[in-house]
Coordinates of C-alpha atoms in Angstrom, one line a residue:
Chain A
M1 CA -179.7 -139.5 -42.3
K2 CA -180.9 -143.1 -41.9
T3 CA -182.4 -145.9 -43.8
L4 CA -184.6 -147.9 -42.9
V5 CA -186.4 -150.9 -44.9
A6 CA -189.9 -152.3 -43.9
S7 CA -192.2 -154.6 -45.3
F8 CA -195.8 -155.4 -45.9
A9 CA -198.0 -158.5 -46.5
S10 CA -199.3 -157.6 -49.2
E11 CA -199.2 -155.1 -52.7
A12 CA -202.4 -153.5 -51.3
R13 CA -200.4 -152.3 -48.1
L14 CA -197.8 -150.8 -50.0
V15 CA -199.8 -149.0 -51.8
K16 CA -201.6 -147.5 -49.4
A17 CA -198.7 -146.5 -47.4
L18 CA -196.7 -145.2 -49.7
P19 CA -198.7 -141.5 -50.3
G20 CA -198.0 -141.2 -46.1
L21 CA -194.4 -142.2 -46.4
R22 CA -193.1 -140.4 -49.4
P23 CA -193.0 -136.8 -47.7
L24 CA -190.4 -138.4 -45.0
G25 CA -187.2 -138.2 -47.6
V26 CA -186.4 -140.9 -50.7
V27 CA -188.7 -143.6 -50.9
E28 CA -187.9 -146.9 -52.8
T29 CA -189.8 -149.8 -53.4
Y30 CA -188.3 -153.3 -53.6
T31 CA -191.3 -155.6 -54.8
P32 CA -191.7 -159.1 -55.7
Q33 CA -194.4 -157.8 -58.9
A34 CA -194.6 -154.9 -60.7
L35 CA -196.5 -152.0 -58.9
E36 CA -199.3 -150.1 -60.6
D37 CA -197.1 -147.7 -61.9
D38 CA -198.9 -144.3 -64.6
R39 CA -195.4 -143.1 -65.5
S40 CA -194.0 -144.1 -69.7
S41 CA -190.7 -145.6 -70.1
I42 CA -188.5 -144.3 -72.5
L43 CA -187.3 -147.5 -73.6
P44 CA -190.4 -148.0 -76.4
L45 CA -188.7 -145.2 -78.3
V46 CA -185.0 -146.2 -77.8
V47 CA -186.5 -149.3 -79.6
L48 CA -187.7 -147.9 -82.5
V49 CA -185.2 -145.0 -83.2
A50 CA -182.6 -147.8 -82.4
G51 CA -183.8 -150.0 -85.3
L52 CA -184.9 -147.3 -87.7
V53 CA -181.3 -146.3 -87.4
G54 CA -180.5 -150.0 -88.0
A55 CA -182.6 -150.5 -90.6
V56 CA -181.7 -147.5 -92.6
C57 CA -178.1 -148.5 -92.2
G58 CA -178.5 -151.9 -93.2
F59 CA -180.6 -150.4 -96.2
G60 CA -177.5 -147.9 -96.8
M61 CA -174.9 -150.7 -96.5
Q62 CA -176.1 -152.6 -98.5
V63 CA -177.0 -149.9 -101.7
Y64 CA -173.1 -149.0 -101.3
A65 CA -171.7 -151.7 -101.5
N66 CA -173.7 -152.6 -104.7
M67 CA -173.7 -149.4 -106.7
I68 CA -170.1 -147.5 -105.3
G69 CA -167.8 -150.0 -103.6
Y70 CA -168.7 -153.1 -105.4
P71 CA -170.6 -152.4 -108.8
I72 CA -170.7 -155.1 -110.6
D73 CA -172.9 -155.7 -114.6
I74 CA -175.0 -159.5 -114.3
G75 CA -176.8 -159.3 -117.7
G76 CA -177.4 -155.5 -117.6
R77 CA -179.9 -156.3 -114.2
P78 CA -180.2 -153.0 -112.3
E79 CA -177.3 -152.4 -109.4
F80 CA -179.9 -150.4 -107.6
S81 CA -182.5 -153.8 -106.7
W82 CA -183.3 -152.6 -103.6
P83 CA -185.9 -155.7 -103.0
A84 CA -183.2 -158.2 -102.6
F85 CA -182.0 -155.1 -99.7
V86 CA -185.0 -155.6 -97.7
P87 CA -184.0 -158.7 -95.9
I88 CA -180.5 -157.9 -94.8
A89 CA -182.1 -154.6 -93.9
F90 CA -184.7 -155.9 -91.3
E91 CA -183.0 -158.5 -90.2
I92 CA -180.3 -156.0 -89.3
G93 CA -182.8 -153.0 -87.5
V94 CA -184.6 -155.9 -85.1
L95 CA -180.9 -156.8 -84.4
S96 CA -179.7 -153.1 -83.1
A97 CA -183.6 -153.0 -82.0
V98 CA -183.5 -155.7 -79.2
L99 CA -179.4 -155.2 -78.4
A100 CA -180.2 -151.4 -77.9
G101 CA -183.8 -152.3 -75.3
F102 CA -181.0 -154.2 -73.3
V103 CA -178.5 -152.2 -73.3
G104 CA -180.8 -149.1 -73.0
F105 CA -182.6 -151.0 -70.0
L106 CA -179.1 -151.3 -67.6
V107 CA -178.6 -147.8 -68.7
V108 CA -181.9 -146.2 -67.5
N109 CA -181.4 -148.3 -64.2
R110 CA -177.9 -147.2 -63.2
L111 CA -177.6 -151.8 -63.9
P112 CA -175.1 -153.4 -63.0
R113 CA -174.8 -152.6 -59.4
L114 CA -174.0 -155.8 -57.3
Y115 CA -174.0 -154.2 -54.3
D116 CA -176.4 -151.6 -52.6
P117 CA -176.6 -149.9 -49.1
V118 CA -180.5 -151.4 -48.5
D119 CA -179.2 -155.2 -49.6
E120 CA -177.9 -155.4 -45.3
A121 CA -181.3 -155.5 -44.9
S122 CA -182.7 -158.8 -44.2
L123 CA -185.9 -158.2 -45.0
M124 CA -184.7 -157.5 -48.6
R125 CA -184.4 -161.2 -48.5
G126 CA -188.2 -161.4 -48.9
A127 CA -189.1 -158.7 -51.3
T128 CA -188.4 -161.0 -54.4
R129 CA -190.5 -163.6 -52.8
D130 CA -193.3 -162.4 -51.4
R131 CA -192.4 -159.3 -49.3
W132 CA -193.5 -156.0 -50.5
C133 CA -190.4 -153.9 -49.2
V134 CA -189.6 -150.1 -49.4
S135 CA -187.1 -148.4 -48.0
I136 CA -186.8 -144.6 -46.2
R137 CA -184.0 -142.7 -46.5
T138 CA -184.6 -140.1 -43.6
E139 CA -183.4 -137.6 -41.0
E140 CA -186.4 -138.3 -39.0
L141 CA -186.1 -141.4 -37.3
D142 CA -189.0 -141.4 -35.2
R143 CA -191.4 -140.3 -37.3
A144 CA -191.2 -143.2 -39.9
H145 CA -191.3 -145.5 -37.1
T146 CA -194.7 -144.4 -36.2
L147 CA -195.6 -143.9 -39.0
L148 CA -194.9 -147.6 -40.5
R149 CA -196.8 -148.9 -37.4
E150 CA -199.6 -147.1 -38.1
L151 CA -199.6 -148.5 -41.9
A152 CA -199.1 -151.5 -40.2
A153 CA -195.9 -152.6 -41.2
D154 CA -194.8 -156.5 -41.0
N155 CA -191.4 -155.6 -39.9
V156 CA -189.1 -152.5 -39.8
E157 CA -185.3 -153.1 -39.8
E158 CA -182.9 -150.1 -39.3
L159 CA -179.6 -150.3 -41.7
P160 CA -176.3 -149.4 -39.5
A161 CA -175.3 -146.3 -40.7
Chain B
M1 CA -206.4 -184.1 -65.1
T2 CA -209.1 -182.5 -67.6
P3 CA -208.7 -180.1 -70.3
F4 CA -210.9 -177.6 -68.3
D5 CA -208.1 -177.3 -65.2
P6 CA -206.9 -174.1 -64.6
V7 CA -203.1 -173.0 -65.4
A8 CA -202.1 -173.8 -61.8
L9 CA -204.4 -176.4 -59.4
P10 CA -206.4 -174.7 -56.4
G11 CA -204.4 -173.7 -53.3
S12 CA -201.0 -172.8 -55.4
N13 CA -199.8 -170.1 -54.1
N14 CA -196.4 -167.6 -54.6
P15 CA -194.7 -168.6 -51.8
D16 CA -195.1 -172.3 -51.9
M17 CA -194.5 -172.0 -56.2
T18 CA -191.1 -169.9 -55.4
D19 CA -189.8 -171.9 -53.1
H20 CA -190.4 -175.4 -55.1
V21 CA -188.6 -174.0 -58.4
S22 CA -186.0 -172.1 -56.9
G23 CA -185.6 -175.2 -54.6
I24 CA -184.7 -176.7 -57.6
A25 CA -182.3 -174.9 -59.2
L26 CA -180.5 -174.1 -55.7
R27 CA -180.3 -178.0 -54.4
A28 CA -177.5 -179.0 -52.4
N29 CA -176.8 -182.4 -54.8
A30 CA -178.6 -183.5 -58.0
F31 CA -181.4 -185.9 -58.7
G32 CA -180.6 -189.4 -59.2
W33 CA -182.5 -189.2 -62.6
W34 CA -180.8 -186.1 -63.8
R35 CA -176.8 -187.5 -63.1
I36 CA -178.1 -190.9 -64.7
A37 CA -179.2 -188.8 -68.0
T38 CA -176.6 -186.6 -68.4
V39 CA -174.5 -189.2 -69.4
L40 CA -175.4 -190.5 -72.4
P41 CA -176.3 -187.0 -73.7
A42 CA -172.3 -185.6 -72.6
A43 CA -170.8 -188.8 -74.5
L44 CA -172.9 -188.0 -77.7
T45 CA -171.7 -184.0 -77.2
S46 CA -167.8 -185.5 -76.6
G47 CA -168.9 -187.6 -80.5
L48 CA -170.1 -184.5 -82.1
I49 CA -166.7 -182.0 -80.6
G50 CA -164.6 -185.4 -81.8
S51 CA -166.2 -185.7 -85.0
I52 CA -166.2 -182.1 -85.3
L53 CA -162.3 -181.4 -85.0
Y54 CA -162.0 -184.8 -87.5
L55 CA -164.1 -182.9 -90.0
F56 CA -161.6 -179.7 -89.9
F57 CA -158.9 -181.9 -90.2
A58 CA -159.9 -183.9 -92.9
G59 CA -163.0 -181.7 -95.0
V60 CA -166.5 -182.1 -95.9
G61 CA -165.2 -185.4 -97.8
I62 CA -166.4 -187.2 -95.0
W63 CA -169.7 -186.9 -94.9
G64 CA -171.8 -188.5 -97.7
I65 CA -172.6 -185.5 -99.7
D66 CA -171.0 -185.2 -103.2
W67 CA -172.7 -184.6 -106.9
P68 CA -176.0 -183.6 -107.1
V69 CA -176.9 -184.4 -104.2
A70 CA -174.2 -181.0 -102.5
W71 CA -176.5 -180.5 -99.1
G72 CA -177.0 -183.8 -97.3
F73 CA -177.0 -184.0 -93.4
A74 CA -175.4 -180.6 -92.6
I75 CA -178.7 -178.5 -94.2
I76 CA -181.1 -181.2 -93.3
N77 CA -180.5 -180.5 -89.3
Y78 CA -179.4 -176.9 -89.6
V79 CA -183.6 -176.2 -91.1
W80 CA -184.6 -178.9 -88.6
W81 CA -183.1 -177.3 -85.3
I82 CA -183.8 -174.1 -86.2
A83 CA -187.3 -175.1 -86.8
I84 CA -187.5 -177.0 -83.5
A85 CA -185.7 -173.6 -82.1
S86 CA -188.8 -171.2 -83.5
G87 CA -191.4 -172.8 -81.6
G88 CA -190.4 -171.6 -78.7
T89 CA -190.1 -168.2 -78.8
F90 CA -193.8 -168.5 -80.9
I91 CA -194.8 -169.5 -77.2
S92 CA -193.4 -167.0 -75.7
A93 CA -193.5 -163.4 -77.7
L94 CA -196.9 -164.6 -79.8
F95 CA -198.5 -166.4 -77.0
F96 CA -197.4 -162.9 -74.6
L97 CA -199.1 -160.7 -76.6
T98 CA -202.0 -162.8 -76.6
R99 CA -202.1 -162.5 -72.8
S100 CA -202.3 -166.6 -72.9
E101 CA -202.0 -167.4 -69.3
W102 CA -201.2 -171.1 -69.9
R103 CA -198.0 -169.7 -71.3
N104 CA -196.1 -168.6 -67.9
S105 CA -195.5 -171.5 -66.9
I106 CA -193.6 -173.8 -69.8
N107 CA -192.2 -170.5 -71.7
R108 CA -189.1 -170.3 -69.5
I109 CA -188.7 -174.4 -71.0
A110 CA -189.9 -173.5 -74.4
E111 CA -187.6 -170.0 -74.6
S112 CA -184.1 -172.7 -73.3
M113 CA -185.5 -174.9 -76.0
T114 CA -185.0 -171.8 -78.6
L115 CA -181.9 -171.4 -76.8
F116 CA -179.9 -174.7 -77.3
G117 CA -181.8 -175.4 -80.5
A118 CA -180.5 -172.6 -82.5
A119 CA -176.5 -173.0 -81.0
C120 CA -177.3 -176.5 -82.7
A121 CA -178.3 -175.3 -85.6
G122 CA -176.2 -172.4 -86.0
I123 CA -172.8 -174.9 -86.0
Y124 CA -174.2 -176.9 -89.0
P125 CA -174.1 -174.2 -92.0
I126 CA -170.5 -173.1 -90.6
L127 CA -169.5 -176.4 -90.8
H128 CA -171.1 -177.0 -94.3
L129 CA -168.6 -174.7 -95.5
G130 CA -165.8 -176.4 -96.5
R131 CA -163.6 -174.0 -95.5
P132 CA -164.8 -173.1 -91.8
W133 CA -162.0 -171.5 -91.0
F134 CA -162.9 -169.0 -93.4
F135 CA -166.4 -167.8 -92.1
Y136 CA -166.4 -164.1 -91.3
W137 CA -166.5 -163.5 -95.0
L138 CA -169.8 -163.8 -94.6
F139 CA -169.4 -159.9 -92.3
P140 CA -169.5 -157.0 -94.3
Y141 CA -166.4 -156.2 -92.9
P142 CA -163.5 -153.5 -94.8
N143 CA -161.1 -156.0 -96.5
T144 CA -158.1 -155.5 -98.3
M145 CA -159.5 -157.5 -100.8
D146 CA -161.9 -154.8 -101.3
L147 CA -164.7 -157.1 -101.8
W148 CA -168.6 -157.5 -100.6
P149 CA -170.1 -160.3 -99.5
Q150 CA -173.5 -161.1 -102.1
F151 CA -176.2 -158.9 -100.7
R152 CA -178.6 -160.2 -103.0
S153 CA -178.1 -164.5 -102.4
P154 CA -180.7 -165.6 -99.7
L155 CA -177.7 -167.6 -98.7
L156 CA -176.0 -164.4 -97.0
W157 CA -180.1 -162.9 -95.8
D158 CA -179.8 -165.9 -94.0
F159 CA -176.6 -165.8 -92.5
F160 CA -178.2 -161.9 -91.5
A161 CA -181.1 -164.1 -90.1
I162 CA -179.6 -166.5 -87.9
L163 CA -177.2 -164.0 -86.5
T164 CA -180.2 -161.9 -85.4
Y165 CA -182.3 -164.5 -83.8
V166 CA -179.9 -166.5 -81.6
T167 CA -178.7 -162.6 -80.6
S168 CA -182.4 -162.2 -80.2
S169 CA -182.9 -165.4 -78.1
V170 CA -180.1 -165.0 -76.1
M171 CA -181.4 -161.2 -75.0
F172 CA -184.9 -162.6 -74.7
W173 CA -184.4 -165.3 -72.7
Y174 CA -181.7 -163.3 -70.1
L175 CA -184.1 -160.4 -69.9
G176 CA -187.1 -163.3 -68.9
L177 CA -184.8 -164.4 -66.3
L178 CA -183.5 -160.9 -64.3
P179 CA -186.0 -161.3 -61.8
D180 CA -185.8 -164.9 -61.5
L181 CA -181.9 -164.6 -61.0
A182 CA -182.5 -162.3 -58.3
T183 CA -185.0 -164.4 -56.7
L184 CA -182.3 -167.2 -56.8
R185 CA -179.6 -165.0 -55.3
D186 CA -181.9 -164.1 -52.3
R187 CA -182.3 -167.7 -51.7
A188 CA -179.3 -169.2 -52.3
P189 CA -178.5 -171.1 -49.4
T190 CA -174.5 -170.5 -50.0
R191 CA -172.3 -167.8 -50.5
G192 CA -170.6 -169.1 -53.5
K193 CA -174.5 -169.6 -55.4
Q194 CA -175.4 -166.0 -53.6
V195 CA -172.3 -164.3 -55.6
V196 CA -173.0 -166.2 -58.7
Y197 CA -176.5 -166.0 -59.4
G198 CA -175.9 -162.2 -58.4
V199 CA -173.7 -161.6 -60.3
M200 CA -176.1 -162.8 -63.0
A201 CA -178.9 -161.0 -62.0
L202 CA -177.1 -157.7 -62.3
G203 CA -178.5 -155.6 -59.7
F204 CA -182.1 -156.9 -60.4
R205 CA -183.9 -155.6 -57.1
G206 CA -187.4 -155.2 -58.5
T207 CA -187.0 -151.5 -57.6
S208 CA -190.0 -149.3 -59.1
S209 CA -188.2 -148.3 -62.1
Q210 CA -186.8 -151.6 -62.6
W211 CA -190.0 -153.1 -62.9
R212 CA -191.6 -149.9 -64.9
H213 CA -189.3 -150.1 -67.7
Y214 CA -188.7 -153.7 -67.4
R215 CA -192.7 -154.7 -68.4
V216 CA -192.4 -152.6 -70.8
L217 CA -189.2 -153.3 -72.2
Y218 CA -190.4 -156.5 -72.3
G219 CA -193.2 -156.0 -73.8
V220 CA -191.6 -154.4 -76.8
L221 CA -189.4 -157.0 -77.3
A222 CA -191.7 -159.8 -77.6
A223 CA -193.8 -157.6 -80.0
I224 CA -190.2 -157.6 -82.2
M225 CA -189.4 -161.5 -82.0
A226 CA -193.1 -162.5 -82.9
P227 CA -192.5 -161.1 -86.4
L228 CA -188.7 -161.9 -86.2
V229 CA -188.7 -165.9 -85.8
C230 CA -191.9 -165.7 -88.9
S231 CA -188.8 -163.8 -90.7
V232 CA -186.0 -166.0 -89.6
H233 CA -188.1 -169.1 -90.9
S234 CA -189.4 -167.7 -93.6
I235 CA -185.5 -167.0 -94.9
V236 CA -184.7 -169.9 -94.6
G237 CA -187.3 -171.1 -97.1
L238 CA -185.8 -168.5 -99.9
D239 CA -182.6 -170.7 -99.1
F240 CA -184.2 -173.0 -101.2
A241 CA -187.3 -171.3 -102.9
G242 CA -184.2 -168.5 -104.2
A243 CA -182.8 -171.3 -106.7
A244 CA -184.0 -172.7 -109.6
T245 CA -184.3 -176.1 -108.6
V246 CA -186.3 -179.0 -109.2
G247 CA -188.8 -179.2 -106.4
W248 CA -187.7 -175.7 -104.0
H249 CA -188.0 -173.2 -106.7
S250 CA -191.8 -172.6 -105.1
T251 CA -193.5 -168.7 -103.4
M252 CA -194.8 -171.8 -100.7
Y253 CA -192.0 -172.3 -99.0
P254 CA -192.0 -169.8 -96.8
P255 CA -195.0 -170.0 -95.1
F256 CA -194.6 -174.1 -95.0
F257 CA -191.1 -173.6 -93.5
I258 CA -193.4 -171.3 -90.8
F259 CA -196.0 -174.4 -90.6
G260 CA -193.2 -177.0 -90.0
A261 CA -191.6 -174.7 -87.3
F262 CA -194.8 -174.2 -85.7
L263 CA -195.1 -178.5 -86.1
S264 CA -191.7 -179.4 -84.7
G265 CA -191.7 -176.8 -81.7
F266 CA -194.7 -177.5 -80.0
A267 CA -194.0 -181.0 -80.3
T268 CA -190.6 -181.0 -78.9
V269 CA -192.3 -178.6 -76.0
L270 CA -194.7 -181.2 -75.1
L271 CA -191.9 -183.7 -75.2
L272 CA -189.7 -181.6 -73.2
I273 CA -192.9 -180.7 -70.5
I274 CA -194.0 -183.9 -69.9
P275 CA -191.4 -185.0 -68.4
M276 CA -190.4 -182.8 -66.3
R277 CA -193.3 -182.1 -64.6
R278 CA -193.7 -185.5 -63.4
L279 CA -189.8 -185.3 -62.2
L280 CA -189.9 -181.9 -60.9
R281 CA -193.0 -182.2 -59.2
L282 CA -194.2 -179.1 -61.2
E283 CA -198.0 -181.1 -61.7
R284 CA -199.4 -178.1 -59.9
Y285 CA -198.3 -175.7 -62.4
I286 CA -197.8 -177.9 -65.6
T287 CA -201.7 -178.9 -65.9
G288 CA -204.4 -181.0 -67.9
R289 CA -205.1 -177.1 -69.5
H290 CA -201.0 -176.9 -71.2
L291 CA -201.7 -180.6 -72.3
D292 CA -204.4 -180.2 -73.9
V293 CA -204.3 -176.3 -75.4
M294 CA -200.6 -177.6 -76.8
G295 CA -202.0 -181.0 -78.0
R296 CA -204.6 -178.5 -79.7
L297 CA -201.9 -176.5 -81.2
L298 CA -200.1 -179.4 -82.5
L299 CA -202.5 -181.3 -84.5
T300 CA -203.4 -177.5 -86.0
S301 CA -199.7 -176.7 -87.1
S302 CA -200.2 -180.5 -88.3
L303 CA -203.5 -179.4 -90.2
F304 CA -201.4 -176.6 -92.2
V305 CA -198.3 -179.1 -92.8
G306 CA -200.7 -181.4 -94.3
Y307 CA -202.6 -177.9 -96.1
A308 CA -198.8 -177.2 -97.4
Y309 CA -197.7 -181.0 -98.8
I310 CA -201.7 -181.4 -100.8
M311 CA -200.6 -177.7 -102.5
D312 CA -197.0 -179.5 -103.0
A313 CA -198.5 -182.4 -105.2
F314 CA -201.2 -179.7 -106.8
N315 CA -198.9 -177.4 -108.1
T316 CA -196.3 -179.7 -109.5
Y317 CA -199.0 -181.7 -111.7
Y318 CA -201.1 -178.8 -112.4
G319 CA -197.7 -176.8 -113.1
G320 CA -197.0 -179.6 -115.5
E321 CA -193.0 -179.0 -115.5
K322 CA -191.4 -182.3 -116.7
A323 CA -188.4 -182.3 -114.7
E324 CA -190.6 -181.6 -111.2
I325 CA -192.9 -184.4 -112.2
T326 CA -190.0 -186.9 -112.9
M327 CA -189.0 -185.9 -109.2
F328 CA -192.1 -185.7 -107.7
Q329 CA -193.2 -189.2 -108.6
E330 CA -189.0 -189.8 -107.7
K331 CA -190.4 -188.8 -104.8
L332 CA -193.7 -190.9 -104.0
F333 CA -192.5 -194.1 -105.2
G334 CA -188.7 -194.2 -106.2
Y335 CA -185.5 -195.3 -103.9
Y336 CA -186.6 -192.0 -101.1
A337 CA -190.3 -193.0 -101.6
G338 CA -190.3 -194.6 -97.7
I339 CA -188.7 -191.5 -96.0
Y340 CA -192.0 -189.1 -97.8
W341 CA -194.3 -191.7 -96.7
A342 CA -193.0 -191.5 -93.0
T343 CA -193.4 -187.8 -92.7
V344 CA -196.8 -188.2 -94.1
L345 CA -197.3 -191.0 -91.6
F346 CA -195.8 -188.7 -88.9
N347 CA -196.9 -185.3 -89.6
V348 CA -199.9 -185.4 -90.8
L349 CA -201.5 -189.0 -89.8
L350 CA -200.4 -189.7 -86.3
P351 CA -201.4 -186.3 -85.0
Q352 CA -205.0 -186.9 -86.2
L353 CA -205.0 -189.1 -82.6
L354 CA -205.0 -185.3 -81.0
W355 CA -208.5 -184.6 -82.1
F356 CA -209.6 -187.3 -78.9
A357 CA -209.9 -184.9 -75.7
A358 CA -208.7 -188.2 -73.6
I359 CA -205.9 -188.6 -75.5
R360 CA -204.6 -185.0 -75.5
L361 CA -204.5 -186.2 -71.8
N362 CA -202.6 -189.2 -72.3
E363 CA -199.0 -188.1 -71.9
L364 CA -197.4 -191.5 -73.0
V365 CA -199.7 -191.4 -76.1
V366 CA -198.8 -187.6 -76.2
A367 CA -195.2 -187.8 -75.9
L368 CA -195.1 -190.6 -79.0
V369 CA -197.0 -188.2 -81.2
S370 CA -194.1 -185.7 -80.4
I371 CA -191.4 -187.9 -80.8
G372 CA -193.2 -188.9 -83.9
V373 CA -193.4 -185.5 -85.3
I374 CA -190.1 -184.3 -84.5
V375 CA -188.9 -187.7 -86.6
G376 CA -191.1 -186.7 -89.6
M377 CA -190.5 -183.3 -89.3
W378 CA -186.7 -184.8 -89.8
C379 CA -187.2 -187.2 -92.6
E380 CA -189.4 -184.0 -94.4
R381 CA -186.1 -182.1 -94.0
F382 CA -184.6 -184.9 -95.6
T383 CA -186.8 -185.3 -98.6
I384 CA -187.2 -181.4 -99.2
V385 CA -183.3 -181.3 -99.4
V386 CA -182.0 -185.2 -101.2
V387 CA -184.6 -186.3 -102.9
S388 CA -185.0 -182.2 -105.0
L389 CA -181.2 -182.6 -105.6
H390 CA -181.3 -186.1 -106.8
R391 CA -182.9 -185.5 -109.9
P392 CA -181.6 -182.5 -111.4
R393 CA -183.6 -182.1 -115.0
L394 CA -180.3 -183.6 -116.8
P395 CA -180.9 -187.4 -116.0
S396 CA -177.0 -187.6 -116.9
A397 CA -176.7 -185.9 -113.2
Y398 CA -178.9 -188.1 -111.8
G399 CA -177.0 -189.5 -108.4
L400 CA -178.1 -191.3 -104.8
Y401 CA -176.8 -190.0 -101.4
H402 CA -176.3 -191.8 -98.4
A403 CA -174.6 -190.3 -95.2
T404 CA -171.6 -191.9 -93.5
I405 CA -171.3 -192.8 -89.7
W406 CA -169.6 -188.7 -89.7
D407 CA -173.5 -187.6 -91.0
W408 CA -174.3 -189.6 -88.2
L409 CA -172.1 -188.8 -85.1
T410 CA -172.5 -185.0 -86.2
M411 CA -176.5 -185.6 -86.1
L412 CA -176.4 -187.9 -82.6
G413 CA -173.8 -185.1 -81.6
T414 CA -176.2 -182.3 -81.7
V415 CA -179.1 -184.0 -80.5
G416 CA -176.9 -184.8 -76.9
F417 CA -176.1 -181.2 -76.7
F418 CA -179.0 -180.1 -76.9
V419 CA -180.6 -182.2 -74.2
F420 CA -177.7 -181.7 -72.0
G421 CA -178.2 -178.3 -72.6
I422 CA -181.5 -178.5 -71.9
L423 CA -180.7 -180.8 -68.6
L424 CA -178.2 -178.3 -68.1
V425 CA -181.4 -175.8 -67.4
V426 CA -183.0 -177.7 -65.7
R427 CA -180.4 -178.0 -62.8
L428 CA -179.1 -174.0 -62.7
I429 CA -181.6 -171.6 -63.4
P430 CA -185.6 -171.6 -62.7
V431 CA -187.2 -173.8 -65.0
I432 CA -190.4 -171.7 -64.5
S433 CA -190.7 -168.2 -65.1
M434 CA -191.8 -167.3 -61.1
F435 CA -192.1 -163.9 -61.3
E436 CA -194.6 -164.1 -64.4
M437 CA -196.3 -166.8 -62.3
R438 CA -197.0 -164.7 -59.5
E439 CA -199.7 -163.0 -61.6
I440 CA -202.1 -165.9 -61.8
L441 CA -201.3 -166.7 -58.8
A442 CA -202.4 -166.1 -54.6
P443 CA -200.5 -163.8 -53.5
R444 CA -199.9 -166.3 -49.7
R445 CA -201.1 -169.3 -48.7
P446 CA -204.6 -170.0 -48.1

């Protein structure tokens, strides 16, 4: 198994090359901007669920505190004064949603990952500027080289094994 | 410069932009002006630390607060700062949702403003507690006294609101920074910078899965941040409106405070981008279009605030309550009348200059108007806090308030801390969100 890193000068060329490259092995793109991607993400659901759970727990905590934990009669006012519990429930919900979103982002992407073998390729330095890079882990090295030439890759770099 | 400038001048392209913006953060030596500019803020920040230490030693008696004006500079400055902070979130989150392209080059500085504004604001309520070492009593933590915080009080809502707001702002800011930190990592000239930016970038490499989740999450968080900032500032308004105090007990307060947040936030962003675009040679990416849009927003929010002032007066006289009218007369003609009229002048009358396109594009005038608005908003907070409190219902309880040197040192200290923070941002991280600029720039050099 060898890994090749190739860079393309434009998004269009990379996108055009991808279908041909995929059968060769494991293909990953490294791009300065997001590529068009139809696949959905689980994060909105994570954020929604965390937000709702946070808000319900926050509300429940206030109900518990005022009705069971430390009920106190203030001039006969109701203990279950739910409108007064809404702001804190909302804030706790938002806090859980944002934290869950951020942590969820790290988890689904297996971050932080400070080192990755593809970092050895000098081409990767351009992937966060204006180069559209792709890495291919493949057994068929020669075919990959030929294909990349045909697909008009700017540069190709072979990772040291 | 015209209002019809594109959001990036013709000929701008992605590689040049990336090199220029990351070059600012990766410079081996700071700019000469940067070194000079940090001196005063650093000194003021030291003053802040000193006055806080003295406060911890001596107690809140060193401030000018007393009965009946028990909320002084600490609360004025708290509200003032949190309003300035909120403006940044409006720009970065609200205008992200409206897909306004002009936001892309100023959202980083706006969010950084939010971060340091919220940090300055967050200091004050804790100092104001009197016994700041007990601030953790605000947390609903299990304790041996079996006590709970008062969940029905707006002051506790405020604690939760600020906690959520500061945390979410940091998260949103940091998430928005990840791709740019990755760019800095890959362009770092020295090993040390590569390691530091690499660690901060958490391994963001722009893989397909990273980008896919990133884009979705950023949109979702923006959609959460926009209502959050409204809730935070409404709750700040309720801190006042929740009390049956003369001048405060009004249903108008939550939206009134949000208007003020718009106004001071936009003014501060303008005040930051005008010198920044010159000093950092960013005229190409912060154009007449940006100044024009921000000027219009400043004018609009000034009209909102003016409407609120009129309604404030109308409600008082139409309501006809004796104590309210006494307090309001005092506001217009009494001891602190100058501050009220300065508020009207700076927040409502001065921004009317921005009706003229030529003035919206005159950087010097816009900067002066912005400073005026920031001062005016401080005066407004002073009027709300002090003037209301100094005329309570009982004439026997009337009193005056004067700030002491420690009030001023603490206040100027947070100003210094804010400027110092912004200067650090300018020195260490990209001041323009590079990955968002790529969406509106040509991909290659012409």
